[in-house]
CSV table of C-alpha atoms in Angstrom, one decimal:
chain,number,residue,atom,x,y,z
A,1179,UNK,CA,-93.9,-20.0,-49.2
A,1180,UNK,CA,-91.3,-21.7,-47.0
A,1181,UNK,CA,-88.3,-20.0,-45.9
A,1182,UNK,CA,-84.8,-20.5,-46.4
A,1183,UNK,CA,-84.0,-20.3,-42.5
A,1184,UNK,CA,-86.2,-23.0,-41.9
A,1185,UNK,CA,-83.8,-25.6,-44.1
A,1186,UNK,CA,-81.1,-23.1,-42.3
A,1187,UNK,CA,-82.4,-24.7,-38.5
A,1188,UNK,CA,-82.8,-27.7,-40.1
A,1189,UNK,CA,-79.8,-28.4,-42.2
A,1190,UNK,CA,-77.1,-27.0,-40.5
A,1191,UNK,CA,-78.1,-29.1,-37.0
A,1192,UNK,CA,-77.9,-31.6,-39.0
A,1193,UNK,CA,-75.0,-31.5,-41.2
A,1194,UNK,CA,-73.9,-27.7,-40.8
A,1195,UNK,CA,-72.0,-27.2,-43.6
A,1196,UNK,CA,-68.5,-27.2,-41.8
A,1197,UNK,CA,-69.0,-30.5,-41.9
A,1198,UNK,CA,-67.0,-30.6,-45.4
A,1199,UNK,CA,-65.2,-27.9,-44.1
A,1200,UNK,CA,-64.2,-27.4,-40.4
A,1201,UNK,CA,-65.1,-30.8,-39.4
A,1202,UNK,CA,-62.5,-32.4,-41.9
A,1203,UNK,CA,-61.6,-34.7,-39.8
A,1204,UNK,CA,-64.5,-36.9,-39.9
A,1205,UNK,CA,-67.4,-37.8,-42.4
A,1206,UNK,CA,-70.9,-35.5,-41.8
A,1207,UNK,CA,-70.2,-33.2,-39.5
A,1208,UNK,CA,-68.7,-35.4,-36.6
A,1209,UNK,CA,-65.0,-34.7,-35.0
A,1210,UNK,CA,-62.4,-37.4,-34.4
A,1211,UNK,CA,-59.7,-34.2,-32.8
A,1212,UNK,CA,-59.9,-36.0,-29.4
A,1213,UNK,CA,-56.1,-37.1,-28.9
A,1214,UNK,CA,-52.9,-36.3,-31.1
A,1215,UNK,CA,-52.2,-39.7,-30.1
A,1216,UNK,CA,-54.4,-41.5,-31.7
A,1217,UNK,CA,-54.5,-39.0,-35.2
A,1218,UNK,CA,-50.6,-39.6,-35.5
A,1219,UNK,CA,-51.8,-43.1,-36.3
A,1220,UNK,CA,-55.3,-42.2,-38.2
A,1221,UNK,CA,-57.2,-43.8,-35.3
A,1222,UNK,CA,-55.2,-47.2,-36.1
A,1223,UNK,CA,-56.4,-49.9,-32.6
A,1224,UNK,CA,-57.6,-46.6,-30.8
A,1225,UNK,CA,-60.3,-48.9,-28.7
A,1226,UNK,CA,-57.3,-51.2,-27.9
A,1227,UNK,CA,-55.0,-48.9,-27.1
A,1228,UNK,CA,-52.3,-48.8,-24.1
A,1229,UNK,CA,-50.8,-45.7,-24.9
A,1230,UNK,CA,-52.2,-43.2,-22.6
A,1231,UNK,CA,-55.7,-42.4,-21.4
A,1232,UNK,CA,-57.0,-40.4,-24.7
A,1233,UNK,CA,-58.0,-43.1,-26.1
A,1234,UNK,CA,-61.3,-43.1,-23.5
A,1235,UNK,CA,-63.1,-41.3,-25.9
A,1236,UNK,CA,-63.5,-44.3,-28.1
A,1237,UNK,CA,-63.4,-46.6,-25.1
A,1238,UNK,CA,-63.6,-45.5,-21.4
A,1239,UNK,CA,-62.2,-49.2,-20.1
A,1240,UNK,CA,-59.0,-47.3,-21.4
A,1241,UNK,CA,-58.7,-45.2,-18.3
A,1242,UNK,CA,-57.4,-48.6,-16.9
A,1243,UNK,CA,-54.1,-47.6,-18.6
A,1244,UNK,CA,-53.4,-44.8,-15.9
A,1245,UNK,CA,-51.4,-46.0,-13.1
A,1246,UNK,CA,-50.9,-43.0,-11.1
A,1247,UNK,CA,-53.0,-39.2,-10.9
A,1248,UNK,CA,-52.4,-38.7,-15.0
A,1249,UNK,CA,-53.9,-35.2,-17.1
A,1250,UNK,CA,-53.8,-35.3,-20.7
A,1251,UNK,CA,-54.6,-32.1,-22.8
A,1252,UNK,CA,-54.6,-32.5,-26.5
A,1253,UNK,CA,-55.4,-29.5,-28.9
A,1254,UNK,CA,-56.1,-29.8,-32.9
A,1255,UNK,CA,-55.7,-27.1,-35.5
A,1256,UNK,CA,-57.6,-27.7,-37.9
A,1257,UNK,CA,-57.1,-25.9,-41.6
A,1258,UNK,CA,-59.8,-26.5,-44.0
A,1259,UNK,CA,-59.7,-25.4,-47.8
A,1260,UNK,CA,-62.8,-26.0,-49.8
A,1261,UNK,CA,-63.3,-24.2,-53.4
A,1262,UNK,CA,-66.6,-23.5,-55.2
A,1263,UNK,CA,-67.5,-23.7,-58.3
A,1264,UNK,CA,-70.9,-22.1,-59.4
A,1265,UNK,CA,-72.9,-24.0,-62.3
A,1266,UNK,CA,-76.1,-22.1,-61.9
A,1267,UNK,CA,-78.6,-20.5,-59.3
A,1268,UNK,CA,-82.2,-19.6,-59.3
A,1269,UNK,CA,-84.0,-17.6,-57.2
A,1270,UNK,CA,-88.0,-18.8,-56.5
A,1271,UNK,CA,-89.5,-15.1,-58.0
A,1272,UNK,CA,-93.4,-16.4,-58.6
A,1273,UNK,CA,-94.2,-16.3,-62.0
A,1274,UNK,CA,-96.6,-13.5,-61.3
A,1275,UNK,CA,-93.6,-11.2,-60.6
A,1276,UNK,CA,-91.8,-12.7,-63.7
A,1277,UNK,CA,-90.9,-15.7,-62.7
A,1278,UNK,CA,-87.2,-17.6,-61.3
A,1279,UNK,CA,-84.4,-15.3,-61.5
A,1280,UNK,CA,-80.8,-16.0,-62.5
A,1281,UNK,CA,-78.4,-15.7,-59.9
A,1282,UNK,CA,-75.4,-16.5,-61.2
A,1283,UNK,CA,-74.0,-13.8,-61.7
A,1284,UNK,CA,-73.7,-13.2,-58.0
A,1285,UNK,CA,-71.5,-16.2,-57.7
A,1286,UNK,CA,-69.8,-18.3,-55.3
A,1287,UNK,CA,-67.6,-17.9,-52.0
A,1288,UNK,CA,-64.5,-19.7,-51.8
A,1289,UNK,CA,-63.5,-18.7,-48.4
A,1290,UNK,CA,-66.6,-19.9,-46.7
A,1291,UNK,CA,-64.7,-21.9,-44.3
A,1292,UNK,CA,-62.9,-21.2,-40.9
A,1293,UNK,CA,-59.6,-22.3,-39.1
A,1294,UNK,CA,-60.6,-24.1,-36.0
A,1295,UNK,CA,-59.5,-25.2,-32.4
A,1296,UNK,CA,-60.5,-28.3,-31.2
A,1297,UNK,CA,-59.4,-29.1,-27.6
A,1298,UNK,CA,-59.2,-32.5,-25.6
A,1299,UNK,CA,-59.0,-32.8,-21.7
A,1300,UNK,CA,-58.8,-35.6,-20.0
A,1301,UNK,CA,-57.9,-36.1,-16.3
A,1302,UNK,CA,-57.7,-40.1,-14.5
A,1303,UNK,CA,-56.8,-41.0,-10.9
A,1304,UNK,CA,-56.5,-44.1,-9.7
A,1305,UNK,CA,-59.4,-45.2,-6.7
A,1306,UNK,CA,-57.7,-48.6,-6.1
A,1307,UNK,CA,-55.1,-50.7,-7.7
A,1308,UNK,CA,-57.7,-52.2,-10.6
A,1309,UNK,CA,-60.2,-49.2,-10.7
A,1310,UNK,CA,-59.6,-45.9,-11.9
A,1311,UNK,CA,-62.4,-42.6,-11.9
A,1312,UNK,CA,-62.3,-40.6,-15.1
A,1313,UNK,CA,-63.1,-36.9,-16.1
A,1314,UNK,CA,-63.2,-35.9,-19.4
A,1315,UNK,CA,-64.3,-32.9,-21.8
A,1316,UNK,CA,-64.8,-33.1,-25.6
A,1317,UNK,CA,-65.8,-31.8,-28.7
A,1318,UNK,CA,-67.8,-34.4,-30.8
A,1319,UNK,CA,-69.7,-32.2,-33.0
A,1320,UNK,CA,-68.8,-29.0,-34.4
A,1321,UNK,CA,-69.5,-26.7,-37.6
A,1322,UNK,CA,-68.3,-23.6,-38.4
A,1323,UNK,CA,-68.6,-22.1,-42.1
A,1324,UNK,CA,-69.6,-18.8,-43.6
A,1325,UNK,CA,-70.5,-17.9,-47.6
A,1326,UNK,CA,-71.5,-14.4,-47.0
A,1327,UNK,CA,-74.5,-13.0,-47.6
A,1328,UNK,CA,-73.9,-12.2,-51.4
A,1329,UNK,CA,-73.2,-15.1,-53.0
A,1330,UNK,CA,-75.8,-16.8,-55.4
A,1331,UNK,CA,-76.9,-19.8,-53.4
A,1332,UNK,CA,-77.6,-17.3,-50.3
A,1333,UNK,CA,-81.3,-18.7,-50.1
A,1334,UNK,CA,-80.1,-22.1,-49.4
A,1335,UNK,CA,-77.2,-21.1,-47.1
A,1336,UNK,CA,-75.2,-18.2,-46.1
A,1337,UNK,CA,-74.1,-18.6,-42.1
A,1338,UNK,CA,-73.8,-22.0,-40.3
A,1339,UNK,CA,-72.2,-22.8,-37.1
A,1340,UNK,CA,-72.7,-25.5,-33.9
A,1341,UNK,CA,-70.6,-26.7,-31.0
A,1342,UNK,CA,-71.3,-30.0,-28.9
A,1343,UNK,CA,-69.4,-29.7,-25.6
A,1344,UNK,CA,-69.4,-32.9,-23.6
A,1345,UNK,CA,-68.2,-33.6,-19.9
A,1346,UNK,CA,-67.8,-36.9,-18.9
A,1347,UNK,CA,-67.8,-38.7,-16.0
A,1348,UNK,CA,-66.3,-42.5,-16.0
A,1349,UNK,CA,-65.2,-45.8,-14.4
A,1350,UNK,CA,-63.0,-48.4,-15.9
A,1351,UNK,CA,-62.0,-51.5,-14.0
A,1352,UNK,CA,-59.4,-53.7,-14.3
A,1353,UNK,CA,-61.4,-57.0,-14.4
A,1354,UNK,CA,-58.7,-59.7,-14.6
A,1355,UNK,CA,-54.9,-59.6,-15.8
A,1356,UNK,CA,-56.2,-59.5,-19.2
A,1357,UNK,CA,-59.6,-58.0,-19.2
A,1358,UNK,CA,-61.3,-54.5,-18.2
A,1359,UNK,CA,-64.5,-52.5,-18.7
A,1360,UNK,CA,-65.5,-49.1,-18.3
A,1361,UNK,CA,-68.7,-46.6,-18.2
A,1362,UNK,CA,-69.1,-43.0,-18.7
A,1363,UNK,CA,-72.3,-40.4,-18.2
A,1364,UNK,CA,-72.0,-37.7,-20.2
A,1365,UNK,CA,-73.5,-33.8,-20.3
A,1366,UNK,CA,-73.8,-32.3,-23.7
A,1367,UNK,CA,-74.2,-28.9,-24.3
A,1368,UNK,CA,-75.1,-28.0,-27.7
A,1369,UNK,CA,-75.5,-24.4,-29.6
A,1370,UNK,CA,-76.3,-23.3,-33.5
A,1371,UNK,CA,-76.1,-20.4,-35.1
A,1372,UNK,CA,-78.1,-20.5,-38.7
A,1373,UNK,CA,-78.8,-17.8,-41.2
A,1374,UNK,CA,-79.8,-17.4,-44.9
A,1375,UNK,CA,-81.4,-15.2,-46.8
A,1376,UNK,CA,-85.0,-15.0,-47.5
A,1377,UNK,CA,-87.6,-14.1,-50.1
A,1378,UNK,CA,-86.2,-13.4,-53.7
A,1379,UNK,CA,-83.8,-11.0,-56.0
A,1380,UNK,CA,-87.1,-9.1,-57.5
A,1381,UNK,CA,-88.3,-6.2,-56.0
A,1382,UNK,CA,-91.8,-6.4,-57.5
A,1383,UNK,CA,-92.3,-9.8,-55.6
A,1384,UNK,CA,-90.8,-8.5,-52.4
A,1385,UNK,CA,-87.3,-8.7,-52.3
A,1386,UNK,CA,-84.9,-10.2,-49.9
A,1387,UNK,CA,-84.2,-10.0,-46.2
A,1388,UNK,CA,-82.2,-12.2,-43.7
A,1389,UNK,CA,-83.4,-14.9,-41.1
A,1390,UNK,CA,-81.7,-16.0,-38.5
A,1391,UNK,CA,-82.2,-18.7,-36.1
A,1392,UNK,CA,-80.0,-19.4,-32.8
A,1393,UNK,CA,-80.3,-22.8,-30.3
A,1394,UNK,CA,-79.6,-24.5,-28.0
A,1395,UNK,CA,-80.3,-27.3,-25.4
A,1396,UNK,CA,-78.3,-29.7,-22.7
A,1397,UNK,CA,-78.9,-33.1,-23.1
A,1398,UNK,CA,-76.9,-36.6,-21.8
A,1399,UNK,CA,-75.4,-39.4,-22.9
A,1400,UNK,CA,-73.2,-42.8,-21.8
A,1401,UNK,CA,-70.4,-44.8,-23.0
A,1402,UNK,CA,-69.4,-48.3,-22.6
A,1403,UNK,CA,-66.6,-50.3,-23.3
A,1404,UNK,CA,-64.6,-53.1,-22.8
A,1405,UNK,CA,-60.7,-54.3,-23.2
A,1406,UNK,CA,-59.2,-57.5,-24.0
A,1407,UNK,CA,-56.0,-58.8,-24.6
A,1408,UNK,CA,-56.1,-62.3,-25.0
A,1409,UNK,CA,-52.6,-63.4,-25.2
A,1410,UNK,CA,-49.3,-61.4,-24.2
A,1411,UNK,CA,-49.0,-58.7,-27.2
A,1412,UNK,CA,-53.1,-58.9,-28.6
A,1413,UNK,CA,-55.2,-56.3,-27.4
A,1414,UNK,CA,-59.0,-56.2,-28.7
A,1415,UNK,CA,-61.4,-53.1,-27.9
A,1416,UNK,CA,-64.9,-52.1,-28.4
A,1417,UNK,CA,-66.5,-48.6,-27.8
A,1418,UNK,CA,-69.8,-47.6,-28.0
A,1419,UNK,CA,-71.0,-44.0,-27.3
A,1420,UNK,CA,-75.1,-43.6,-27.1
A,1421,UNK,CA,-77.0,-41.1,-29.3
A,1422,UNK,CA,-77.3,-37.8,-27.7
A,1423,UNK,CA,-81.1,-36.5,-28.0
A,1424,UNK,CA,-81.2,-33.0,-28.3
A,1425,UNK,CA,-84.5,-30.6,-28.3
A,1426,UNK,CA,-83.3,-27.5,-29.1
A,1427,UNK,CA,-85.2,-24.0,-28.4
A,1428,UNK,CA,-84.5,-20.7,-29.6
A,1429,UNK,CA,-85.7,-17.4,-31.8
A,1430,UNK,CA,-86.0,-16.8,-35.1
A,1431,UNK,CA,-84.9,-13.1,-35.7
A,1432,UNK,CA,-85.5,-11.3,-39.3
A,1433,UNK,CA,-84.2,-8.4,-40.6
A,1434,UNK,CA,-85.4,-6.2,-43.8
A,1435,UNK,CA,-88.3,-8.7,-44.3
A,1436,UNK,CA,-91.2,-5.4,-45.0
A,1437,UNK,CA,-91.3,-6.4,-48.4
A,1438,UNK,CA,-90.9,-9.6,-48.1
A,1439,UNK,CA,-94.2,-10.0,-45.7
A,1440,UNK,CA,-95.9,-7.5,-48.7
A,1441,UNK,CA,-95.3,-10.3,-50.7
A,1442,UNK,CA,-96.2,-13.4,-48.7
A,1443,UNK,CA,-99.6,-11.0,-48.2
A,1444,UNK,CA,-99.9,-10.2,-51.7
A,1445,UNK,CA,-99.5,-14.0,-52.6
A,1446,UNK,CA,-102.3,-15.2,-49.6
A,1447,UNK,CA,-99.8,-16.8,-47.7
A,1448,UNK,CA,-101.9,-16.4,-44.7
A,1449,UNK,CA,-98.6,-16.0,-42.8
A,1450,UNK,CA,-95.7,-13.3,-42.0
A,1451,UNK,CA,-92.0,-13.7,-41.4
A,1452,UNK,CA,-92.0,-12.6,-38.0
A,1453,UNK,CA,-89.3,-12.8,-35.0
A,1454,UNK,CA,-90.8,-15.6,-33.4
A,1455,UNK,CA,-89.5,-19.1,-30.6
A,1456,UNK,CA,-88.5,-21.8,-32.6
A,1457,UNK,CA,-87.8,-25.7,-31.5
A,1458,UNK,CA,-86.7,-28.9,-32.9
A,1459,UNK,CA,-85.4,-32.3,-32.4
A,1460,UNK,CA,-82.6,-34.4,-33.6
A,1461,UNK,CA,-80.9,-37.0,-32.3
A,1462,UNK,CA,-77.2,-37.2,-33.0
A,1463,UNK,CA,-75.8,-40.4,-34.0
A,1464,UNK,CA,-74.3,-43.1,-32.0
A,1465,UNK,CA,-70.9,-44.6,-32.4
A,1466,UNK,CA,-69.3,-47.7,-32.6
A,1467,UNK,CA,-65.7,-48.7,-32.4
A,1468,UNK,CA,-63.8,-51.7,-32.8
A,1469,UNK,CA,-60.4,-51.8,-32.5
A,1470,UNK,CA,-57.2,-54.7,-32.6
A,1471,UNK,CA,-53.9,-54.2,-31.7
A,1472,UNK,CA,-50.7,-56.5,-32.4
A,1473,UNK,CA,-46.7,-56.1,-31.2
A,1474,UNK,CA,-45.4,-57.1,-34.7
A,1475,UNK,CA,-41.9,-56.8,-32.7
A,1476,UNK,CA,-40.8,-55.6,-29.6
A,1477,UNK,CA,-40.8,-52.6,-31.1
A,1478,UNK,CA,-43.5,-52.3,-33.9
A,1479,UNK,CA,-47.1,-52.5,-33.4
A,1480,UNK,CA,-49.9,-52.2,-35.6
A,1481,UNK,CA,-53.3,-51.3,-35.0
A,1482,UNK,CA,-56.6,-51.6,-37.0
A,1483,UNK,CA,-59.9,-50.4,-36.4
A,1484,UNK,CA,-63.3,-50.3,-37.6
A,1485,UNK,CA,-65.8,-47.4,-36.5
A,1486,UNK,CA,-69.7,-47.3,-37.4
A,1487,UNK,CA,-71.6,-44.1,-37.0
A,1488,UNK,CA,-75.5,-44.1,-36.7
A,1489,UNK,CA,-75.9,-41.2,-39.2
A,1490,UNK,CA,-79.4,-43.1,-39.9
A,1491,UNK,CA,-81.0,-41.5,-36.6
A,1492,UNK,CA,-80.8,-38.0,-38.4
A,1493,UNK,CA,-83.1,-39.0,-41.1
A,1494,UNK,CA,-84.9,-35.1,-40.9
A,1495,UNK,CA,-86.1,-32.5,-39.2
A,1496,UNK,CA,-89.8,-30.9,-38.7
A,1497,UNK,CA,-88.9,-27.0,-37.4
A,1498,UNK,CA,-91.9,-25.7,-35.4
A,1499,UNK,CA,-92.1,-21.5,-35.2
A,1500,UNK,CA,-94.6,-20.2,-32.2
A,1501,UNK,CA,-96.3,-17.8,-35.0
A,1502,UNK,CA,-98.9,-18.4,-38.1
A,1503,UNK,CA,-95.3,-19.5,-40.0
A,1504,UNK,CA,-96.1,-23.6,-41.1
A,1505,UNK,CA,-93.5,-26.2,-39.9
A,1506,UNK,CA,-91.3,-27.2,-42.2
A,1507,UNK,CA,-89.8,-30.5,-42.7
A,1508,UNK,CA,-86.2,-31.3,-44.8
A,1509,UNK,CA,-85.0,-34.7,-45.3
A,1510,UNK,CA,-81.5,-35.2,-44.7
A,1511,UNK,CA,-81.3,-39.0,-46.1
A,1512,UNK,CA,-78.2,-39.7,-44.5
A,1513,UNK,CA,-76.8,-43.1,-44.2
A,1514,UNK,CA,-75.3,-45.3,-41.8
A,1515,UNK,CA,-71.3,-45.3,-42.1
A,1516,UNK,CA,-68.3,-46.9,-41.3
A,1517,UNK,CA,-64.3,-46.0,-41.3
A,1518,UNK,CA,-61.6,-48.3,-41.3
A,1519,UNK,CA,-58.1,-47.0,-40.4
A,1520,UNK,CA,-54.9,-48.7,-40.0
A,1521,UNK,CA,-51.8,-47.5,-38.2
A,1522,UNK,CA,-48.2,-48.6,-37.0
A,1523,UNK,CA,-46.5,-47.2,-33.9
A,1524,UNK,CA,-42.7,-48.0,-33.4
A,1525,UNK,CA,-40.5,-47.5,-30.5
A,1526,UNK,CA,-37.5,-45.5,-32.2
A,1527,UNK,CA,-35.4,-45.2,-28.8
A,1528,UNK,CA,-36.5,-44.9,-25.2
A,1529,UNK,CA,-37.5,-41.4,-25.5
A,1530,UNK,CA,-39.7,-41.1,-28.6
A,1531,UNK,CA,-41.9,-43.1,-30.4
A,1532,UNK,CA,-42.7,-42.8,-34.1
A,1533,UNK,CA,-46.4,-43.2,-35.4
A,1534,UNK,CA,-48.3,-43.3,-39.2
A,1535,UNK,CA,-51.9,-44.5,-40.2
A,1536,UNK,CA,-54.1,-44.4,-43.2
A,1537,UNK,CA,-58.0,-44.3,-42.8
A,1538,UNK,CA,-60.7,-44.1,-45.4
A,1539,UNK,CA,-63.6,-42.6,-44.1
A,1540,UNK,CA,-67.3,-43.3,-45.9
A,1541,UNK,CA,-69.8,-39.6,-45.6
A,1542,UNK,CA,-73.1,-40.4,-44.6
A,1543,UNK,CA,-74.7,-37.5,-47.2
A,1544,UNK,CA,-76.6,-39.2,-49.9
A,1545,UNK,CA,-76.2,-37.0,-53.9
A,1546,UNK,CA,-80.3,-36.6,-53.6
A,1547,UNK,CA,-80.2,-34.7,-50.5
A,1548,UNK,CA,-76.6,-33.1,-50.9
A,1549,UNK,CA,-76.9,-29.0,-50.4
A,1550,UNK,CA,-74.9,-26.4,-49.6
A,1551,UNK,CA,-75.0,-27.1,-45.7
A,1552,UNK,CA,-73.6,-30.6,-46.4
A,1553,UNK,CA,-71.2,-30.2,-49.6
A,1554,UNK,CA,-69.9,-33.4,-48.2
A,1555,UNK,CA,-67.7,-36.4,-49.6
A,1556,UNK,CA,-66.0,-39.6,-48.9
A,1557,UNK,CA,-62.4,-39.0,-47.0
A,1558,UNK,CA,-58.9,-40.7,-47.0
A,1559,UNK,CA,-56.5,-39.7,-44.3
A,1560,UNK,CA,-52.3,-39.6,-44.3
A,1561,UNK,CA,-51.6,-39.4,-40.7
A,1562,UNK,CA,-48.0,-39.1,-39.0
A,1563,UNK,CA,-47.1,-38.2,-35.6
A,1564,UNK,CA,-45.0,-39.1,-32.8
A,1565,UNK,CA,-44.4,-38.7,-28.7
A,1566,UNK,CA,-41.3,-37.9,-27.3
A,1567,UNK,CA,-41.1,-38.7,-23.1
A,1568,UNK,CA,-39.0,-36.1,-21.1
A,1569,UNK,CA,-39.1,-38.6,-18.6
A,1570,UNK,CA,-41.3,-41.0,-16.6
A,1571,UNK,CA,-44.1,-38.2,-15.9
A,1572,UNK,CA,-44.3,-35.8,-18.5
A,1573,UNK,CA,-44.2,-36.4,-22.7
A,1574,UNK,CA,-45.2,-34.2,-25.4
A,1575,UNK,CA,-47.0,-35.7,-28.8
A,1576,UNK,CA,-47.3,-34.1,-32.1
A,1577,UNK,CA,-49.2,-35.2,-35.1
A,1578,UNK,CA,-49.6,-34.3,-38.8
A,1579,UNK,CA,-52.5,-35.2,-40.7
A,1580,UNK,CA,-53.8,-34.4,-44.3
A,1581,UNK,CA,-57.6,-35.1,-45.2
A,1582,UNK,CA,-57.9,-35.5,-49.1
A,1583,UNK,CA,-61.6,-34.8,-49.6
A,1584,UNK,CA,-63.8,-36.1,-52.5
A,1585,UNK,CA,-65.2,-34.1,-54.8
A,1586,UNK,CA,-68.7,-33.9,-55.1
A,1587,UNK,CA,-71.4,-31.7,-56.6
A,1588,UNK,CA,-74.8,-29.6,-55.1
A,1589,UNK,CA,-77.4,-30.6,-57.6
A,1590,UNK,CA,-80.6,-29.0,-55.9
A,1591,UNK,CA,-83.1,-28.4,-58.8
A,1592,UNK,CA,-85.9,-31.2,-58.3
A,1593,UNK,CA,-86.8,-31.1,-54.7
A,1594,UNK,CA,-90.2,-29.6,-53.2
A,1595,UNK,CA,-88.5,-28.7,-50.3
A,1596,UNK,CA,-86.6,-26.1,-52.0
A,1597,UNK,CA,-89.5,-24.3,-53.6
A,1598,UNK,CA,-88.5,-21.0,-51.3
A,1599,UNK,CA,-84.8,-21.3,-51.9
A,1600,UNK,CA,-84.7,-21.7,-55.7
A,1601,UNK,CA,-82.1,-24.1,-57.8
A,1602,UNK,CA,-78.7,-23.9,-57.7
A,1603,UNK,CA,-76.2,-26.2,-58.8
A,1604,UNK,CA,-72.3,-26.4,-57.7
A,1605,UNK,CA,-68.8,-27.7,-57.6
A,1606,UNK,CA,-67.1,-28.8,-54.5
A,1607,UNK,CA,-63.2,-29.4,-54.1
A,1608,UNK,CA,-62.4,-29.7,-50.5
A,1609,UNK,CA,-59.6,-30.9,-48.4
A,1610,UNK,CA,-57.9,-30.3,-45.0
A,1611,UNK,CA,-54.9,-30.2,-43.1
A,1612,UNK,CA,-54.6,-31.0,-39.4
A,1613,UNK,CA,-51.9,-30.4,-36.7
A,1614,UNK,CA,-52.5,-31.9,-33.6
A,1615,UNK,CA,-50.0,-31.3,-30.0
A,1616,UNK,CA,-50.7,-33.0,-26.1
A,1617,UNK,CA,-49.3,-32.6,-23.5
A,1618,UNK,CA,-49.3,-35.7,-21.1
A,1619,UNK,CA,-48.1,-35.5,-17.5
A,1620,UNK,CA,-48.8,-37.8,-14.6
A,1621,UNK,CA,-48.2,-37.2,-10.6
């Protein structure tokens, strides 16, 4: 008998399930809250950019568009709404104890989702008149969601939460008058928090308890990039950032699991639920982005871009516990995906400048392998936003964005990997609304 923290470690690393909620932003569980700059426009030319230095997230030959000492600080508030509708749960009772017991009537959470922050630094001087050094520190991963531990798919899910932190270190240089290229190294911190229930609803087989598993690890990464523009008013970027390989450590903890060990005993498990080290690896996925920017006027630009994200690398996870407790493996099946945006930016007067974008945003989770950690669906994005310049060294820039969410349905009734959790089958309707600020002052 596996356990449901296992697909809890597992799962939530690799598509916690604020990733259709908290992480609305983006597809899986990926966060695109790196510059209210580029959201005003719904990342419309963000790798071509000549805005401001945010943009080195998606391309660090960006930093090339400081000209003197410049900090940016962006901040996203992002508000997530996702309602659940239960169809049917099962617990996985042995038949010798009666068999799989209905859970519905325990039903489902729909405030299993949290308000987040997610902030954006960025700081640029200028080393010589075509070379600038970069520091920067980002969020590109994060989850947050919690169903309780009540609800009726509690075996497959009940806490899930992780945070990437990344500091970056970078170079751009201004190759030519109309070329530049840039580098980063990057330090990732990553931590998880992931809990479920385990065992089952019947007494006479054991009953239930809670596992809970918390992570962590520091690993690196690099970016590259380069920045055209070809002819007076065309600007052409590409980004890449490298997958980050984490091998994450921790302890499993349990908590009211005596009857649940009578029961793994009285079944010949041969093994115990037991607080115990736990470690895995997972690589998070790379991404690529191309971007194209053209002055339609003097004052009107538009910008287009096209980002692919290796969701591929995370194709599943085998959780080792340092106790008699078997690995366990869970596929995630995720797919390689793109988003495509589009956005205009217009000069209204000399002090502010208006912005809108649409994106449509593919989600790498597959309907085979969708659970309750990765309710997740394909997104479109309405995006407006706007900077207003005090004067030649400080502005301020706002941006509104709502994420309309598919809806999309947990059908997790036919795979062996759930033979600890049970069934259950649900209704998702998600979506998300995001308000973005920065400050941007240079010295």
């Amino acid at each position: 008998m596996t356990t449901s923290s296992k697909f809890l470690f597992k799962a939530s690393l690799v598509a916690a399930s604020v990733a259709a909620a908290s992480s609305a932003y983006s597809a899986g569980f990926a966060l695109n809250d790196h510059s209210a700059t580029a959201s005003g426009k719904a990342l419309g030319g963000v790798a071509a950019s000549n805005e401001d230095i945010s943009a080195s997230f998606w391309n660090p030959a960006l930093f090339v568009n400081a000209k003197e000492t410049t900090v940016y600080v962006s901040g996203a508030y992002v508000m997530p709404n996702m309602d659940v509708k239960l169809n049917s749960a099962e617990d996985a009772t042995p038949a010798l104890a009666g068999g799989a017991k209905d859970l519905s009537a325990d039903g489902a959470t729909n405030d299993s989702v949290d308000n987040t922050l997610v902030p954006a630094f960025y700081f640029a001087k200028p080393i010589s008149d075509k070379t600038v050094a970069g520091i920067s520190l980002n969020v590109p991963f994060g989850l947050s969601g919690d169903y309780g531990k009540d609800w009726a798919g509690r075996f497959h899910a009940t806490e899930t939460a992780i945070q990437d932190i990344a500091l970056s270190f970078s170079l751009a240089h201004r190759v030519n008058s109309w070329a530049s290229v840039g580098a980063s190294v990057q330090i990732h911190r990553a931590e998880v928090v992931l809990e479920s229930a385990v065992g089952t609803s019947t007494a006479a087989a054991g009953g239930e308890g809670i596992g809970r598993i918390e992570a962590d690890d520091t690993s690196y990464g690099y970016s590259l990039g380069v920045a055209l523009e070809p002819r007076k008013g065309t600007r052409v970027g590409l980004g890449y950032r490298s997958e980050v390989s984490f091998d994450f450590k921790g302890d499993v903890k349990y908590n009211n699991v005596t009857g649940v060990n009578a029961g793994l005993s009285g079944l010949g498990a041969g093994y115990q639920l037991i607080n115990a080290d736990v470690s895995d690896s997972i690589d998070f996925p790379s991404v690529l982005t191309l971007g194209v920017e053209q002055d339609l006027t003097p004052k009107l630009i538009l910008g287009l871009s096209a980002i692919r994200t290796g969701w591929g690398s995370m194709d599943g996870i085998n959780i080792d516990f340092d106790s008699n407790q078997p690995n366990s493996v869970l596929t995630f099946g995720f797919e390689d995906q793109w988003m495509y945006s589009a956005g205009l930016t217009y000069a209204y007067s000399d002090k502010l400048t208006l912005r809108t974008g649409f994106a449509m945003d593919d989600s790498p989770v597959t309907d085979e392998y969708r659970s309750a950690r990765t309710p997740d669906g394909d997104r479109k994005w309405i995006s407006i936003g706007g900077t207003y310049d005090f004067n030649d060294m400080a502005s301020a820039t706002f941006a509104f964005t709502h994420v309309m969410i598919e809806d999309v349905s947990v059908n997790r009734t036919g795979l062996t990997e759930d033979a600890a959790r049970g069934t259950l089958k649900a209704d998702y309707e998600s979506s998300a609304n995001v308000i973005s600020v920065a400050m941007n002052m240079a010295f």
